[in-house]
Amino acid sequence: MSSSIPRSAGRTVARSAAVSAVVASALAAGLLAGSSSAAAEDAAGVRVHDIQGTTRVSPLVGKQVTGVTGIVTGVRTYGSRGFWIQDPEADANPATSEGLFVFTSSVPTVAVGDAVSLSGTVTEYVPGGLNSGNQSLTQLSKPVVTVLSQGNAVPAPVTISAWSVPDAYAPEGDPAAGGSVNGLTLDPETYALDYYESLEGTNVRIGSSRVVGATDPYAELWVTVKPWENANRRGGTVYGSYESQNTGRLQIQSLTPLAQQPFPKANVGDRLTGTTEGPLDFNQFGGYTLTARTLGTVVDRGLERETTDRQHRNELAVATYNVENLDPSDPQEKFDALAKAVVDNLASPDILALEEIQDNTGAKNDGTVAADQTVKKFTDAIVAAGGPAYAWRSVDPENNKDGGEPGGNIRQVFLFNPERVSFTDRAGGDATTATAVTGRKGDAALTVSPGRIDPANSAWESSRKPLAGEFVFRGRTVFVIANHFGSKGGDESLVSHHQPPNRSSEAKRLLQAQAVNAFVKDIVALEKQADVLVVGDINDFEFSGTTQALTDGGALYPAVKSLPRGERYSYVYQGNSQVLDQILTSPGVHHFEYDSVHINAEFADQDSDHDPQVLRFRP
């Protein structure tokens, strides 16, 4: 994807045909209001609020309309080309929006301030397609545009503020409609999603607001208009449960092409000051988005990267870090930055479990599965940064069997400092051989080390298999299980028309968690006080069913819960600071210090999109 245009605006010029197909399919499936005969009808002299209606789907969907008038409030000349109009004479119903997007496919010939009269077809465009679960955007397609006058004042913006956005997120979906809220009458005074939907296409503004999602490569950032809403000390907004969606979050983009005006770079905690004003859009990659005609100024609040404490001589430091598809073709600068973080920010942990180490040829799909060159380039960079000469252990996957980027063959890798800890090698580990627990009462061991846990289990199909290793620190055995559970791909977003959203990916992670939980129980059954750490990119929250399955029967404790609620996060997604990476401890790990080391997720400049986690304890 080109970095010159926002990803969220990257709808193609072929969208008009796609819209028609989506609407036809949706009408047939009963997902959108209207009937198949509606397209044959005409409606003359309707107003914008008549098109928008009081639900998420236009009552005129599929109809030809004529004589629709309004003032142009914004023009988009790239990506999804078109413009917004607004009727300056609003009706008295707060549920009906006065704004509307007009999809032109080619560069629009109108300008902000033009008064226009339109004819065209009312359509509902579902960003991402019907299977995405996204809400639809009401729009006018295949328009015929007549400019009536120019230089008119833009209708005054509606101010979105802490006082206007309701605290409740969304109504429960209609069970008779499969959990969809599409057919429910909007209640903008009660629900945040209804409030935003009632302003779809409308000229809106926000005042000075805190940045809660850093500027990304697609020239977009996130703010909150509710400064107190689940705020943390570093400026983010914490997602602490399925019921705390953080209603004040809003995505910001610019209508000005990047070639004409660079998008500001912001970190979490910075301020977007002044006035940001423009039409309220809905897109695939974030939902409700203020497409700024006038963009405020970013004020740097000086967010700094964290550094964890160095472990004491008698403490074992174990860390986990998702290094985001690292392979030898990545620039040396990425290896050096990651290495510097290991040495300086993570204080050179004794054991470091890495996720997303790619094979020696990266995403080139040539059958290569070995990753020794990737690991060597990384460990050499750590030494150059002043860190220890880490040794390493891993198990190569079968080609293209573990998901991730095709050809990349991502896997988990253990790095360990041989001056502080030793690795217990037991031969026989490969992609398809399972390690098991053996030994006698009070003395558990692995049959294969390093080895994979239950790789034939269908729970790991097209997913990374857990890597188990047996370490010794000061004469004490420590079991570490490195994980990279299945991704959240396929889940519906928080702004889905299904409420609550469908989180289909959880089913696989639940099975994966159960497999790891059973393995840990096998260890603890033989050695009650065994030191077991389950680490890695769990791809799920500390309050999720996945984490509950991992901890079932008291086998494990999610160490992130030892932190204050405002510090529980390792990833920032759509302005929500949330937990994806975890370290869980067995009952034998009695006392520990845990740190989520915030060096990436809150920053526009990232070496990875994840923050590493560190746990220190005395075995």
Coordinates of C-alpha atoms in Angstrom, one line a residue:
M1 CA 0.0 0.0 0.0
S2 CA 1.3 3.4 -0.9
S3 CA 2.2 5.6 2.0
S4 CA 1.2 8.7 0.1
I5 CA -2.5 8.3 0.8
P6 CA -4.4 7.3 4.0
R7 CA -5.2 3.6 4.1
S8 CA -8.7 4.4 5.3
A9 CA -9.4 6.3 2.2
G10 CA -8.0 3.7 -0.1
R11 CA -11.3 2.6 -1.8
T12 CA -10.8 2.1 -5.5
V13 CA -12.5 3.9 -8.3
A14 CA -14.3 0.7 -9.1
R15 CA -16.3 1.2 -5.9
S16 CA -19.5 2.2 -7.7
A17 CA -19.9 -1.2 -9.2
A18 CA -18.9 -2.8 -5.9
V19 CA -21.5 -0.7 -4.1
S20 CA -24.2 -1.9 -6.4
A21 CA -23.2 -5.5 -5.9
V22 CA -23.0 -5.1 -2.1
V23 CA -26.4 -3.4 -2.0
A24 CA -28.0 -6.1 -4.2
S25 CA -26.5 -8.9 -2.1
A26 CA -27.5 -7.2 1.1
L27 CA -31.0 -6.6 0.0
A28 CA -31.3 -10.2 -1.0
A29 CA -30.0 -11.3 2.4
G30 CA -32.2 -8.9 4.3
L31 CA -29.2 -7.1 5.8
L32 CA -30.1 -3.7 4.6
A33 CA -33.5 -2.0 4.6
G34 CA -35.5 -1.6 1.4
S35 CA -36.7 -4.0 -1.3
S36 CA -35.4 -5.2 -4.6
S37 CA -38.1 -3.1 -6.3
A38 CA -36.9 0.1 -4.8
A39 CA -34.3 0.7 -7.5
A40 CA -37.1 1.2 -10.1
E41 CA -38.6 4.0 -8.1
D42 CA -37.8 7.7 -8.3
A43 CA -37.9 10.3 -5.5
A44 CA -37.9 13.9 -6.4
G45 CA -37.1 16.9 -4.1
V46 CA -36.0 14.8 -1.1
R47 CA -33.8 16.4 1.5
V48 CA -30.5 15.0 2.9
H49 CA -32.2 14.0 6.2
D50 CA -34.8 12.1 4.2
I51 CA -32.0 10.1 2.6
Q52 CA -30.2 9.5 5.9
G53 CA -33.4 8.5 7.8
T54 CA -33.5 7.6 11.5
T55 CA -31.6 4.2 11.3
R56 CA -28.2 3.3 10.0
V57 CA -29.6 2.4 6.6
S58 CA -31.3 4.8 4.3
P59 CA -35.1 4.3 3.8
L60 CA -34.4 5.3 0.2
V61 CA -31.6 2.8 -0.5
G62 CA -31.7 1.7 -4.1
K63 CA -33.8 4.6 -5.2
Q64 CA -33.1 7.3 -7.8
V65 CA -33.4 10.7 -6.2
T66 CA -33.4 14.1 -7.9
G67 CA -33.2 17.7 -6.7
V68 CA -31.1 16.9 -3.6
T69 CA -29.6 20.2 -2.5
G70 CA -26.8 21.2 -0.1
I71 CA -23.6 23.1 0.5
V72 CA -20.3 21.3 -0.3
T73 CA -18.4 20.9 3.0
G74 CA -15.4 18.8 1.9
V75 CA -13.8 17.5 -1.2
R76 CA -11.6 14.3 -1.4
T77 CA -9.4 14.1 -4.5
Y78 CA -7.5 10.9 -3.7
G79 CA -8.5 7.4 -2.7
S80 CA -12.3 7.3 -2.5
R81 CA -12.9 10.4 -4.5
G82 CA -16.0 12.4 -3.9
F83 CA -17.4 15.2 -1.8
W84 CA -19.7 15.9 1.1
I85 CA -22.8 18.1 1.1
Q86 CA -24.9 19.4 4.0
D87 CA -28.3 20.8 4.1
P88 CA -28.1 24.1 6.0
E89 CA -31.8 23.8 6.9
A90 CA -31.9 21.0 9.5
D91 CA -35.0 19.2 10.6
A92 CA -36.0 18.9 14.2
N93 CA -35.0 15.2 14.6
P94 CA -31.6 14.7 16.2
A95 CA -31.4 11.1 14.8
T96 CA -31.3 12.3 11.1
S97 CA -28.0 13.5 9.7
E98 CA -27.9 16.6 7.5
G99 CA -24.7 15.5 5.8
L100 CA -24.1 13.1 2.9
F101 CA -21.1 11.7 1.0
V102 CA -21.3 11.9 -2.8
F103 CA -19.2 9.2 -4.5
T104 CA -17.8 10.4 -7.8
S105 CA -15.0 7.9 -8.5
S106 CA -13.2 10.6 -10.5
V107 CA -11.8 13.8 -9.1
P108 CA -14.7 16.0 -8.1
T109 CA -15.2 19.3 -10.0
V110 CA -16.9 21.1 -7.1
A111 CA -15.4 23.2 -4.4
V112 CA -16.1 23.8 -0.7
G113 CA -18.8 26.4 -0.5
D114 CA -20.6 25.5 -3.7
A115 CA -24.3 25.1 -3.5
V116 CA -25.3 22.1 -5.5
S117 CA -28.4 20.2 -6.8
L118 CA -27.9 16.5 -7.2
S119 CA -29.5 13.5 -8.7
G120 CA -28.2 9.9 -8.3
T121 CA -28.8 6.6 -6.7
V122 CA -28.9 6.2 -2.9
T123 CA -26.6 3.3 -1.9
E124 CA -25.2 1.8 1.2
Y125 CA -21.4 1.1 1.0
V126 CA -20.0 -1.4 3.4
P127 CA -16.3 -0.7 3.9
G128 CA -14.5 -4.1 3.8
G129 CA -17.5 -5.9 2.4
L130 CA -20.5 -7.6 4.0
N131 CA -18.5 -10.2 5.7
S132 CA -16.5 -7.6 7.6
G133 CA -19.5 -6.9 9.8
N134 CA -18.9 -3.2 9.3
Q135 CA -21.7 -0.7 9.3
S136 CA -22.5 0.8 6.0
L137 CA -22.0 4.4 4.7
T138 CA -25.0 6.0 3.2
Q139 CA -24.0 7.8 0.0
L140 CA -25.2 9.1 -3.3
S141 CA -23.6 7.2 -6.3
K142 CA -23.4 8.0 -10.0
P143 CA -24.3 11.6 -9.3
V144 CA -25.3 14.3 -11.8
V145 CA -24.1 17.6 -10.3
T146 CA -25.4 21.1 -10.9
V147 CA -23.6 24.0 -9.3
L148 CA -26.2 26.6 -8.3
S149 CA -23.8 29.1 -6.7
Q150 CA -20.3 29.5 -5.3
G151 CA -18.6 30.9 -2.2
N152 CA -21.4 30.1 0.2
A153 CA -20.7 29.8 3.9
V154 CA -20.2 26.3 5.1
P155 CA -22.9 25.2 7.6
A156 CA -21.7 25.7 11.2
P157 CA -20.0 22.6 12.5
V158 CA -21.4 20.4 15.2
T159 CA -19.0 20.3 18.2
I160 CA -18.1 16.8 19.3
S161 CA -17.1 17.0 23.0
A162 CA -17.0 15.2 26.2
W163 CA -20.5 16.5 27.0
S164 CA -22.1 15.5 23.7
V165 CA -20.9 11.9 23.4
P166 CA -22.9 9.5 25.6
D167 CA -21.0 7.1 28.0
A168 CA -22.9 4.0 26.8
Y169 CA -21.4 2.6 23.7
A170 CA -24.1 0.9 21.7
P171 CA -27.5 -0.8 22.1
E172 CA -27.7 -4.6 22.1
G173 CA -28.3 -5.8 18.5
D174 CA -31.8 -7.1 17.6
P175 CA -31.8 -10.9 18.1
A176 CA -34.3 -11.3 15.3
A177 CA -31.9 -9.6 12.9
G178 CA -28.9 -11.7 13.9
G179 CA -27.7 -9.2 16.5
S180 CA -27.6 -6.3 14.0
V181 CA -28.4 -2.7 15.1
N182 CA -29.1 -1.7 11.5
G183 CA -32.8 -1.6 11.9
L184 CA -33.0 0.1 15.3
T185 CA -34.0 3.7 15.5
L186 CA -31.0 5.8 16.5
D187 CA -30.9 7.1 20.0
P188 CA -28.0 9.7 19.9
E189 CA -28.6 10.9 23.4
T190 CA -28.1 7.4 24.9
Y191 CA -25.5 5.6 22.8
A192 CA -22.1 6.8 21.4
L193 CA -22.3 4.8 18.2
D194 CA -25.8 6.2 17.6
Y195 CA -24.6 9.7 18.3
Y196 CA -21.7 9.4 15.7
E197 CA -24.1 7.8 13.2
S198 CA -26.5 10.7 13.6
L199 CA -23.7 12.9 12.4
E200 CA -22.5 10.8 9.5
G201 CA -21.4 13.1 6.7
T202 CA -22.0 16.2 8.8
N203 CA -19.6 19.0 9.2
V204 CA -18.2 18.5 12.8
R205 CA -15.4 20.0 14.9
I206 CA -13.4 19.1 18.0
G207 CA -11.4 21.4 20.2
S208 CA -8.0 20.7 21.7
S209 CA -7.8 16.9 22.4
R210 CA -5.3 14.4 23.7
V211 CA -3.7 12.0 21.2
V212 CA -4.4 8.4 22.2
G213 CA -3.2 6.6 19.0
A214 CA 0.1 7.7 17.5
T215 CA 0.3 8.8 13.8
D216 CA 0.6 5.7 11.7
P217 CA 2.1 5.1 8.2
Y218 CA -1.3 5.8 6.6
A219 CA -1.4 9.4 7.9
E220 CA -4.0 9.0 10.6
L221 CA -4.1 9.4 14.4
W222 CA -6.6 9.0 17.2
V223 CA -7.7 11.4 19.8
T224 CA -10.2 11.3 22.7
V225 CA -12.7 14.1 23.5
K226 CA -13.1 12.6 27.0
P227 CA -9.8 13.3 28.8
W228 CA -10.8 11.4 31.9
E229 CA -12.0 8.2 30.2
N230 CA -9.8 5.3 31.4
A231 CA -6.8 7.6 31.1
N232 CA -3.3 6.4 32.2
R233 CA -0.3 8.4 33.3
R234 CA 1.4 8.3 29.8
G235 CA -1.6 9.8 28.1
G236 CA -3.4 6.8 26.6
T237 CA -6.9 5.4 27.0
V238 CA -6.9 1.9 28.5
Y239 CA -9.2 -0.8 27.1
G240 CA -9.9 -2.8 30.3
S241 CA -13.0 -4.8 29.5
Y242 CA -15.4 -5.6 26.7
E243 CA -17.7 -3.0 28.2
S244 CA -15.2 -0.1 28.4
Q245 CA -14.9 0.7 24.7
N246 CA -13.9 4.3 25.3
T247 CA -16.6 6.3 23.6
G248 CA -14.5 9.5 23.3
R249 CA -12.1 8.0 20.7
L250 CA -12.2 9.5 17.2
Q251 CA -9.9 8.9 14.2
I252 CA -8.4 11.9 12.5
Q253 CA -7.4 12.2 8.8
S254 CA -6.7 15.2 6.6
L255 CA -8.5 16.0 3.3
T256 CA -5.3 17.8 2.1
P257 CA -3.1 15.4 0.0
L258 CA 0.2 14.7 1.7
A259 CA 2.1 16.1 -1.2
Q260 CA 0.6 19.5 -0.4
Q261 CA 0.7 19.3 3.4
P262 CA 2.5 16.7 5.4
F263 CA 0.4 15.0 8.1
P264 CA 1.7 15.9 11.6
K265 CA 3.6 13.3 13.6
A266 CA 2.2 12.7 17.0
N267 CA 2.8 10.3 19.9
V268 CA 0.3 9.2 22.6
G269 CA -0.1 11.9 25.1
D270 CA 0.5 14.7 22.7
R271 CA -2.2 17.4 22.1
L272 CA -4.0 18.2 18.9
T273 CA -4.7 21.8 19.7
G274 CA -6.9 24.5 18.2
T275 CA -9.8 23.5 16.0
T276 CA -10.0 20.4 13.8
E277 CA -13.0 20.6 11.5
G278 CA -14.5 18.6 8.6
P279 CA -17.0 16.0 7.5
L280 CA -17.5 12.9 9.7
D281 CA -16.8 9.8 7.5
F282 CA -17.1 6.1 8.2
N283 CA -14.3 3.8 6.9
Q284 CA -13.0 0.3 7.1
F285 CA -9.9 1.0 9.2
G286 CA -11.4 2.8 12.2
G287 CA -15.0 3.5 11.7
Y288 CA -16.1 7.1 12.4
T289 CA -13.4 9.5 11.2
L290 CA -13.1 13.2 11.2
T291 CA -11.8 14.0 7.7
A292 CA -10.2 17.3 8.5
R293 CA -10.7 20.3 6.2
T294 CA -9.0 22.3 8.9
L295 CA -6.4 20.4 11.0
G296 CA -5.2 21.5 14.4
T297 CA -1.6 21.7 15.6
V298 CA 0.2 18.9 17.4
V299 CA 1.9 19.9 20.6
D300 CA 4.7 17.5 21.7
R301 CA 4.2 16.5 25.3
G302 CA 7.6 14.8 25.5
L303 CA 6.7 11.1 25.8
E304 CA 9.8 9.1 26.6
R305 CA 10.5 5.4 26.1
E306 CA 10.7 3.4 29.3
T307 CA 13.6 1.5 30.7
T308 CA 13.1 -1.5 33.1
D309 CA 15.2 -2.1 36.2
R310 CA 18.2 -4.4 35.9
Q311 CA 17.8 -7.7 37.6
H312 CA 19.8 -8.4 40.8
R313 CA 22.5 -11.1 40.8
N314 CA 20.1 -13.6 42.3
E315 CA 17.1 -12.7 40.1
L316 CA 16.3 -14.3 36.8
A317 CA 15.0 -11.8 34.2
V318 CA 12.7 -13.3 31.5
A319 CA 11.3 -11.2 28.7
T320 CA 9.1 -11.6 25.6
Y321 CA 9.3 -9.4 22.5
N322 CA 7.4 -9.5 19.2
V323 CA 9.9 -8.1 16.7
E324 CA 7.5 -7.8 13.8
N325 CA 8.5 -10.1 10.9
L326 CA 12.3 -9.7 11.4
D327 CA 14.4 -11.1 8.5
P328 CA 17.9 -10.5 7.1
S329 CA 16.6 -8.3 4.4
D330 CA 15.4 -5.7 6.9
P331 CA 17.7 -2.7 7.1
Q332 CA 20.6 -2.9 9.6
E333 CA 19.0 0.1 11.3
K334 CA 16.0 -2.0 12.4
F335 CA 18.3 -4.7 13.8
D336 CA 20.4 -2.0 15.6
A337 CA 17.3 -0.3 17.1
L338 CA 15.8 -3.6 18.3
A339 CA 19.2 -4.6 19.8
K340 CA 19.6 -1.3 21.5
A341 CA 16.2 -1.8 23.1
V342 CA 17.2 -5.2 24.4
V343 CA 20.4 -3.8 26.0
D344 CA 19.2 -0.4 27.2
N345 CA 15.4 -0.6 27.7
L346 CA 15.2 -4.3 28.7
A347 CA 18.4 -4.3 30.6
S348 CA 19.7 -7.4 28.8
P349 CA 17.3 -10.0 30.2
D350 CA 18.7 -13.5 31.0
I351 CA 16.1 -15.2 28.8
L352 CA 14.4 -13.5 25.9
A353 CA 11.6 -15.2 23.9
L354 CA 11.2 -13.6 20.5
E355 CA 8.1 -13.8 18.3
E356 CA 8.0 -13.2 14.5
I357 CA 11.5 -14.2 13.6
Q358 CA 11.3 -15.0 9.9
D359 CA 13.4 -17.4 8.0
N360 CA 16.6 -16.6 6.2
T361 CA 14.9 -15.3 3.0
G362 CA 12.1 -13.5 4.7
A363 CA 8.8 -13.3 2.8
K364 CA 10.4 -14.9 -0.3
N365 CA 8.3 -18.0 -0.7
D366 CA 11.2 -20.3 -1.7
G367 CA 10.9 -23.2 0.7
T368 CA 13.5 -21.9 3.1
V369 CA 12.7 -22.6 6.8
A370 CA 16.0 -22.1 8.6
A371 CA 16.4 -18.8 10.5
D372 CA 20.0 -19.0 11.7
Q373 CA 21.0 -16.0 9.6
T374 CA 18.2 -13.9 11.0
V375 CA 19.1 -14.8 14.6
K376 CA 22.8 -14.3 14.0
K377 CA 22.3 -10.8 12.6
F378 CA 20.2 -9.9 15.6
T379 CA 22.5 -11.4 18.2
D380 CA 25.5 -9.7 16.6
A381 CA 23.7 -6.4 16.8
I382 CA 23.1 -7.0 20.5
V383 CA 26.8 -7.5 21.1
A384 CA 27.6 -4.4 19.1
A385 CA 25.1 -2.5 21.3
G386 CA 27.1 -3.6 24.4
G387 CA 24.9 -6.5 25.3
P388 CA 25.7 -10.2 26.1
A389 CA 26.6 -12.8 23.5
Y390 CA 23.3 -14.5 23.6
A391 CA 23.0 -18.2 22.6
W392 CA 19.8 -19.4 21.1
R393 CA 17.4 -22.3 20.6
S394 CA 14.4 -22.8 18.4
V395 CA 12.6 -25.4 16.2
D396 CA 12.2 -24.7 12.5
P397 CA 8.6 -25.0 11.3
E398 CA 7.3 -26.8 8.3
N399 CA 7.2 -24.6 5.3
N400 CA 4.1 -22.3 5.3
K401 CA 2.4 -24.3 8.1
D402 CA 2.5 -21.7 10.9
G403 CA 0.6 -18.8 9.4
G404 CA 1.9 -15.3 9.2
E405 CA 3.3 -13.7 6.1
P406 CA 3.4 -16.3 3.3
G407 CA 7.0 -17.5 2.8
G408 CA 8.2 -15.9 6.1
N409 CA 7.8 -19.0 8.3
I410 CA 7.7 -16.9 11.5
R411 CA 8.5 -18.8 14.7
Q412 CA 9.5 -18.2 18.4
V413 CA 13.2 -18.2 19.4
F414 CA 14.8 -18.4 22.8
L415 CA 17.8 -16.1 23.4
F416 CA 19.7 -16.7 26.6
N417 CA 22.8 -15.3 28.3
P418 CA 25.1 -18.3 28.8
E419 CA 27.0 -16.4 31.5
R420 CA 23.9 -16.3 33.6
V421 CA 21.7 -19.3 32.6
S422 CA 22.2 -22.7 30.9
F423 CA 19.9 -24.5 28.5
T424 CA 19.1 -28.2 29.0
D425 CA 19.3 -29.8 25.6
R426 CA 17.3 -32.9 24.9
A427 CA 17.5 -34.0 21.3
G428 CA 14.7 -35.0 19.0
G429 CA 12.8 -31.7 18.7
D430 CA 11.5 -30.9 15.2
A431 CA 8.4 -29.4 13.6
T432 CA 6.2 -32.4 14.1
T433 CA 7.6 -34.1 17.2
A434 CA 5.8 -33.2 20.4
T435 CA 7.6 -32.7 23.7
A436 CA 6.1 -34.2 26.8
V437 CA 6.5 -34.1 30.5
T438 CA 8.5 -36.9 32.2
G439 CA 10.3 -37.5 35.5
R440 CA 9.3 -38.6 39.0
K441 CA 7.3 -36.9 41.8
G442 CA 9.1 -33.6 42.7
D443 CA 11.3 -33.6 39.6
A444 CA 9.7 -32.8 36.3
A445 CA 11.5 -32.7 32.9
L446 CA 10.8 -32.3 29.2
T447 CA 11.3 -35.3 26.9
V448 CA 12.5 -32.9 24.2
S449 CA 14.1 -29.5 24.8
P450 CA 13.6 -27.3 22.8
G451 CA 10.4 -28.9 21.7
R452 CA 6.9 -28.1 20.5
I453 CA 3.8 -28.6 22.4
D454 CA 1.3 -30.9 20.7
P455 CA 2.0 -29.7 17.2
A456 CA -0.5 -32.2 15.6
N457 CA -3.3 -30.6 17.6
S458 CA -5.8 -28.9 15.2
A459 CA -5.7 -25.9 17.5
W460 CA -2.3 -25.0 15.9
E461 CA -3.4 -25.4 12.3
S462 CA -1.9 -22.4 10.3
S463 CA -0.6 -21.1 13.6
R464 CA 2.6 -21.0 15.6
K465 CA 3.2 -23.9 17.8
P466 CA 4.4 -23.2 21.4
L467 CA 8.1 -23.7 22.0
A468 CA 9.0 -25.2 25.3
G469 CA 12.5 -25.1 26.8
E470 CA 14.2 -26.2 30.0
F471 CA 16.7 -23.8 31.6
V472 CA 18.8 -23.9 34.7
F473 CA 19.5 -20.8 36.8
R474 CA 21.7 -21.1 39.9
G475 CA 20.9 -24.8 40.1
R476 CA 17.2 -24.4 39.7
T477 CA 15.2 -25.7 36.7
V478 CA 13.0 -23.1 35.0
F479 CA 10.5 -24.1 32.3
V480 CA 9.7 -21.4 29.7
I481 CA 7.0 -21.8 27.1
A482 CA 7.1 -19.3 24.3
N483 CA 3.9 -18.6 22.4
H484 CA 2.4 -16.7 19.5
F485 CA -1.3 -17.5 19.5
G486 CA -3.6 -17.1 16.5
S487 CA -4.3 -13.5 15.4
K488 CA -7.5 -11.5 15.7
G489 CA -8.0 -11.6 12.0
G490 CA -11.6 -12.1 11.0
D491 CA -13.0 -10.4 14.2
E492 CA -15.5 -7.6 13.8
S493 CA -14.5 -4.2 15.0
L494 CA -16.0 -2.3 17.9
V495 CA -18.1 -0.3 15.4
S496 CA -19.6 -3.4 13.8
H497 CA -23.3 -3.3 13.1
H498 CA -23.4 -6.5 15.2
Q499 CA -23.5 -5.5 18.9
P500 CA -21.7 -7.0 20.6
P501 CA -19.3 -7.6 17.7
N502 CA -18.5 -11.2 16.6
R503 CA -15.1 -12.2 17.8
S504 CA -14.7 -15.4 15.8
S505 CA -11.0 -15.7 16.2
E506 CA -11.3 -16.4 19.9
A507 CA -12.4 -20.0 19.2
K508 CA -9.0 -21.0 18.0
R509 CA -7.1 -19.2 20.8
L510 CA -9.4 -20.8 23.4
L511 CA -8.3 -24.3 22.1
Q512 CA -4.7 -23.1 22.1
A513 CA -4.9 -21.9 25.6
Q514 CA -6.4 -25.1 26.8
A515 CA -3.6 -27.1 25.2
V516 CA -0.9 -24.9 27.0
N517 CA -2.9 -25.1 30.2
A518 CA -2.9 -28.9 30.1
F519 CA 0.8 -29.0 29.5
V520 CA 1.5 -26.8 32.4
K521 CA -0.7 -28.9 34.6
D522 CA 1.3 -32.0 33.5
I523 CA 4.5 -30.3 34.8
V524 CA 2.9 -29.1 38.1
A525 CA 1.4 -32.5 38.7
L526 CA 4.9 -34.0 38.9
E527 CA 6.6 -31.0 40.5
K528 CA 4.2 -28.8 42.5
Q529 CA 6.6 -26.0 43.0
A530 CA 8.0 -26.0 39.5
D531 CA 8.9 -22.6 38.1
V532 CA 7.0 -22.3 34.8
L533 CA 6.6 -19.2 32.7
V534 CA 4.2 -19.0 29.8
V535 CA 5.3 -16.0 27.7
G536 CA 4.6 -14.4 24.4
D537 CA 2.2 -12.7 22.1
I538 CA -1.1 -14.3 23.3
N539 CA -3.1 -12.0 21.0
D540 CA -5.7 -11.6 23.6
F541 CA -6.7 -9.4 26.6
E542 CA -6.0 -10.2 30.3
F543 CA -9.8 -10.3 30.8
S544 CA -10.5 -12.6 27.8
G545 CA -11.7 -16.1 27.6
T546 CA -8.3 -17.1 26.3
T547 CA -6.6 -15.9 29.4
Q548 CA -9.2 -17.5 31.6
A549 CA -8.5 -20.8 29.8
L550 CA -4.8 -20.4 30.4
T551 CA -5.3 -19.9 34.1
D552 CA -8.0 -22.6 34.5
G553 CA -7.6 -24.6 37.7
G554 CA -5.0 -22.2 39.1
A555 CA -2.3 -23.5 36.7
L556 CA -1.2 -20.0 35.8
Y557 CA -1.5 -16.3 36.9
P558 CA -1.4 -13.5 34.4
A559 CA 1.4 -11.3 35.8
V560 CA 0.1 -8.2 34.0
K561 CA -2.7 -8.1 36.6
S562 CA -0.1 -7.3 39.2
L563 CA 0.2 -3.9 37.6
P564 CA -2.2 -1.0 38.2
R565 CA -5.1 -1.0 35.7
G566 CA -3.7 2.0 34.0
E567 CA -0.4 0.3 33.2
R568 CA -1.9 -2.9 31.7
Y569 CA -1.2 -2.6 28.0
S570 CA 1.4 -3.7 25.4
Y571 CA -0.3 -2.5 22.2
V572 CA -2.3 0.4 21.0
Y573 CA -5.1 -0.2 18.4
Q574 CA -7.5 2.4 17.2
G575 CA -6.7 4.6 20.2
N576 CA -7.3 1.8 22.8
S577 CA -4.2 0.8 24.9
Q578 CA -4.7 -2.9 25.4
V579 CA -3.0 -6.2 26.4
L580 CA -1.8 -8.6 23.8
D581 CA 1.6 -9.7 25.1
Q582 CA 1.7 -11.6 28.4
I583 CA 3.8 -13.5 30.9
L584 CA 1.9 -16.0 33.1
T585 CA 3.4 -17.7 36.1
S586 CA 2.9 -21.1 37.7
P587 CA 2.1 -21.3 41.5
G588 CA 5.8 -22.1 42.2
V589 CA 6.8 -18.5 41.1
H590 CA 6.0 -16.9 44.4
H591 CA 7.4 -13.4 44.2
F592 CA 8.1 -11.4 41.1
E593 CA 8.4 -7.9 39.6
Y594 CA 6.6 -7.4 36.3
D595 CA 7.1 -4.6 33.8
S596 CA 5.4 -3.8 30.5
V597 CA 8.1 -1.7 28.9
H598 CA 6.5 1.0 26.8
I599 CA 8.9 1.7 23.9
N600 CA 6.9 1.2 20.7
A601 CA 3.1 1.0 20.8
E602 CA 2.6 4.7 21.8
F603 CA 5.1 6.1 19.3
A604 CA 4.8 7.2 15.7
D605 CA 8.4 5.9 15.2
Q606 CA 8.3 2.2 16.0
D607 CA 10.8 -0.6 15.9
S608 CA 7.9 -3.0 16.4
D609 CA 4.2 -2.5 17.0
H610 CA 4.4 -4.4 20.3
D611 CA 5.9 -3.4 23.7
P612 CA 8.1 -6.1 25.3
Q613 CA 7.3 -7.6 28.7
V614 CA 9.8 -8.4 31.5
L615 CA 9.5 -10.5 34.6
R616 CA 12.1 -10.7 37.4
F617 CA 12.0 -13.4 40.1
R618 CA 14.2 -15.5 42.3
P619 CA 13.7 -19.2 41.5

